[in-house]
C-alpha angles and dihedrals in degrees: 000000000000135000125193131201116194133198127207129241114031098006125120117249141211098032110190137174128218140163091040112182136162091274108022148028138188121231123198135179145168127248119259117276090230111026097173088209146018112298112217099173145003121225115214127187128192119194124190104226091207101049103017090233109159127209119190129193136176115205137174096212133067096255144043140173128232116207138178092052132151120260122251091011131135118231127195111221124201123187122189133180122225117199121212115256115257128201089355093301118121116223097188133192122339127222115297127249112215133202140162131224134179124214119229122268114253093258103031095129098018090225113192132171130184134177113245096186141336090291107030140063130192116215119198134178141168121268114243129205115261109262099200135055092240109072098224100116116136143173128232117207108203121188119183118219126186094253104019146013121254105209133166135168121223131181123263089249090067125087104177141046134177120221112204141180092048130150119263122253094010127139109230122194108218124199123192114197125191115207119195122219113289089345092285089137126043116259120253127198145176132207137207139161129229133178123220118233118273113256126234112281115291125232118277119231140211098034108192140167109224095174120031118172134171094267104018142049128201110203124191133177143175121255117246112281089229108024093178089210144023110296111236098185145313124255113214123191128191118202134175132181091198100060098012088233118167119187123169123189138165121227125197090194134043096270142053139168130229118205140183092047129149121263121251092011129138116234131187117218118206120190127191128183120220118201125203119249123247112227089338094308136106125353122094137128121327136201127307129267113196140192136165132226136174122219118234121261121262114258090217091222112198134174126190130178109236096184145334093299107020135077127188117211120194135183141168102271100211092050100058098065119109119252093264094032089241100103123070118221119240130222118204123191117191139166091194093271111042121043129196122193131201127184109216115239113220110259095024123115107179142042132187121216111202140185092042128154120274118257093359128143115233129190114222115203124186114196114201116189107220098183140022088264107105090204094061122071139142118239130209121191137193132164127224133179124211116232122271116245092259097044114138109233097219147339097042120141116207091222130031119255117272117245114253119237114237088229094055104104098164137054115284136214112266126232108261113274091357089132100043094179096053117106143166126237121223130187129189087229094053103052133244099310128087100260093187140012131237143182131232111234097165134009090268104021131083129187121210140146118294091227088061088062089050091053090060098043094094094227093313118126110245119227115245128220097007136082115258137174112248093201094049092049100042105020085230136108125247118188141165125228109210128187093025127142113159114039091202093061135062101230127199093233099053122101131184120217125184116228108241101185141000135206124190121205107272093233096051114112110221121217091011102101087231116146098205117116090001093171133124134174122216121200116208123225089228128021121241121237112253116230145119096310099036122040142144128257123230123253115230125238116267091248096043119138131189122213118235090243093060112107112219132183139219124193134193149127095261120134117281131211116260110219091204098049098025089223133109115258129192112259120222093192132058112267132188134211133196121238137170124211107239134184118274089250091071094055093038087077090065099035107075093183094048131252116291119237116275096027128130122214114228123198108209121217107177109024133318129266111267141194109313092032093083111119093022117131131254106222124201127184129221126219092276093052096255112143126221134186110250102161150010119223107253132200130259146105090299091076112121095352141063136033101281141047137193128233136179107256108235105200094076090054099046095097091053091047094051094046092048098047095030120248093248090066098046126059 
């Protein structure tokens, strides 16, 4: 309500009130008809009739707004005109024009607004009785956006309206204005503010991998440009078809790290954003953002003591290059006091450190730079101990052989790790059992039968006399398990080493069934550490002979004869059998077609070699108890039955073995 009293002469006219709310109103007027001077300002006073509080303003225009008022309160308004002085004479203030106005009660229109979703708001209000005789009252719903105004008119008979197509998690000021018919009554309005629900999390952007290693991935990303809510957390999923790995983590920040991954493996990273709810509404998990990354390859760092003062360090040459091939990798060797450093030359795969201390443990560290950042590298560490002064170079068992019982007529189970150079060969095309045996002659070299290589070639003809990659030729994996004893257990001493390359004796005839020169050398991708449980056997001299009274041994996982069932049964543990090297005349009795050149005749004492023993070594001791490799179990009808067996005699092939492997690597 408002009442106005006017005065003639220099008084303002037509005082009106608009935009009346619970805490403010706008007052407007017109200039005097006869001002009798130039009017520079208008002086307006507002007095709270309840408290007497006075507010005074001076304005140049014909309107002003009072704010910070009390609801449902009457205010007395006084407007005076002040003319500009002329010829040094002050004219002063004219007579006041008074009026009254009452602010709205707090709940005059009952304006309410609530979010219905992340993009809609429902506005409600209370109907009011028409205040004019002409039924043309109406409401205007006004919603302020950042870049535009959402405004709609509805009839006075309405009390609700839905605003749609809004932005999520946005505070919208809403004004409801009541307009009387033809403007006969002043307009009244109410305001409120409401926030739309937060949306589900938005997609992240710029997924990147700032630090990729051979067993870990650091993933980072940028938060959504418009999150439309408060981000609660990120859900990050790692998936791989190659190793079927599934790892799920939550990240409060825009980065996380996955560890214990497989080298040289492709992984898919999936990231979801989860927004918080607002008063129990909206929010949640949004759509996926994905990226792929491949871990770096393992460098297969190995270190083996080659003597009392020398250590050999090996690595996979193509894996040590920096990400952009511009940074050399560094090898550091330290005993805690003295440090040696070597910068890896591209294409190299081994380095010898000499003049070291006897029987001293060294830490070998390979630093591979995986980005152009000099401060970021990936480290690989192994330890190695140089030999003591009295270290036997090869063929030394850590415990003496056990005496055989005269009643023992079959092979027997070995003491664990009693033959530290004995190993089993496995191929991905031959199943999960050692299909052949082999013998360790250097930390990264194995000797076995050439026909064992043929058995794993998957119907592909093997090259002869030259190194070749088994994996490249067959698309399969060949590996050796060293330090094993019981196939049904995972033992602390056992190690698996992938075969990197193979060379078959140049005079061996593949796919012929011939037993002459049945020898092959297998180079491991990574050397094994030499110690009490794993060691190398000695190679004999080229002119070595073994007397017929010398008792030798072979060991393998081939089937053994069951005395109860009188049948051969697969053995899950390493067994050994006694043999003696005899003259060819002894075996000639059993070999109708004669004995091929380069074969040794073995008289068996406690059961013959059987399937799975092929390629295993025949070990003979000297007077000092040092063991040498004198034969490789061959193939033939003697397997599993009879009183004799055939083996490839090693001494005639020693020169070829040493030249191929290099004498510095073989004792």
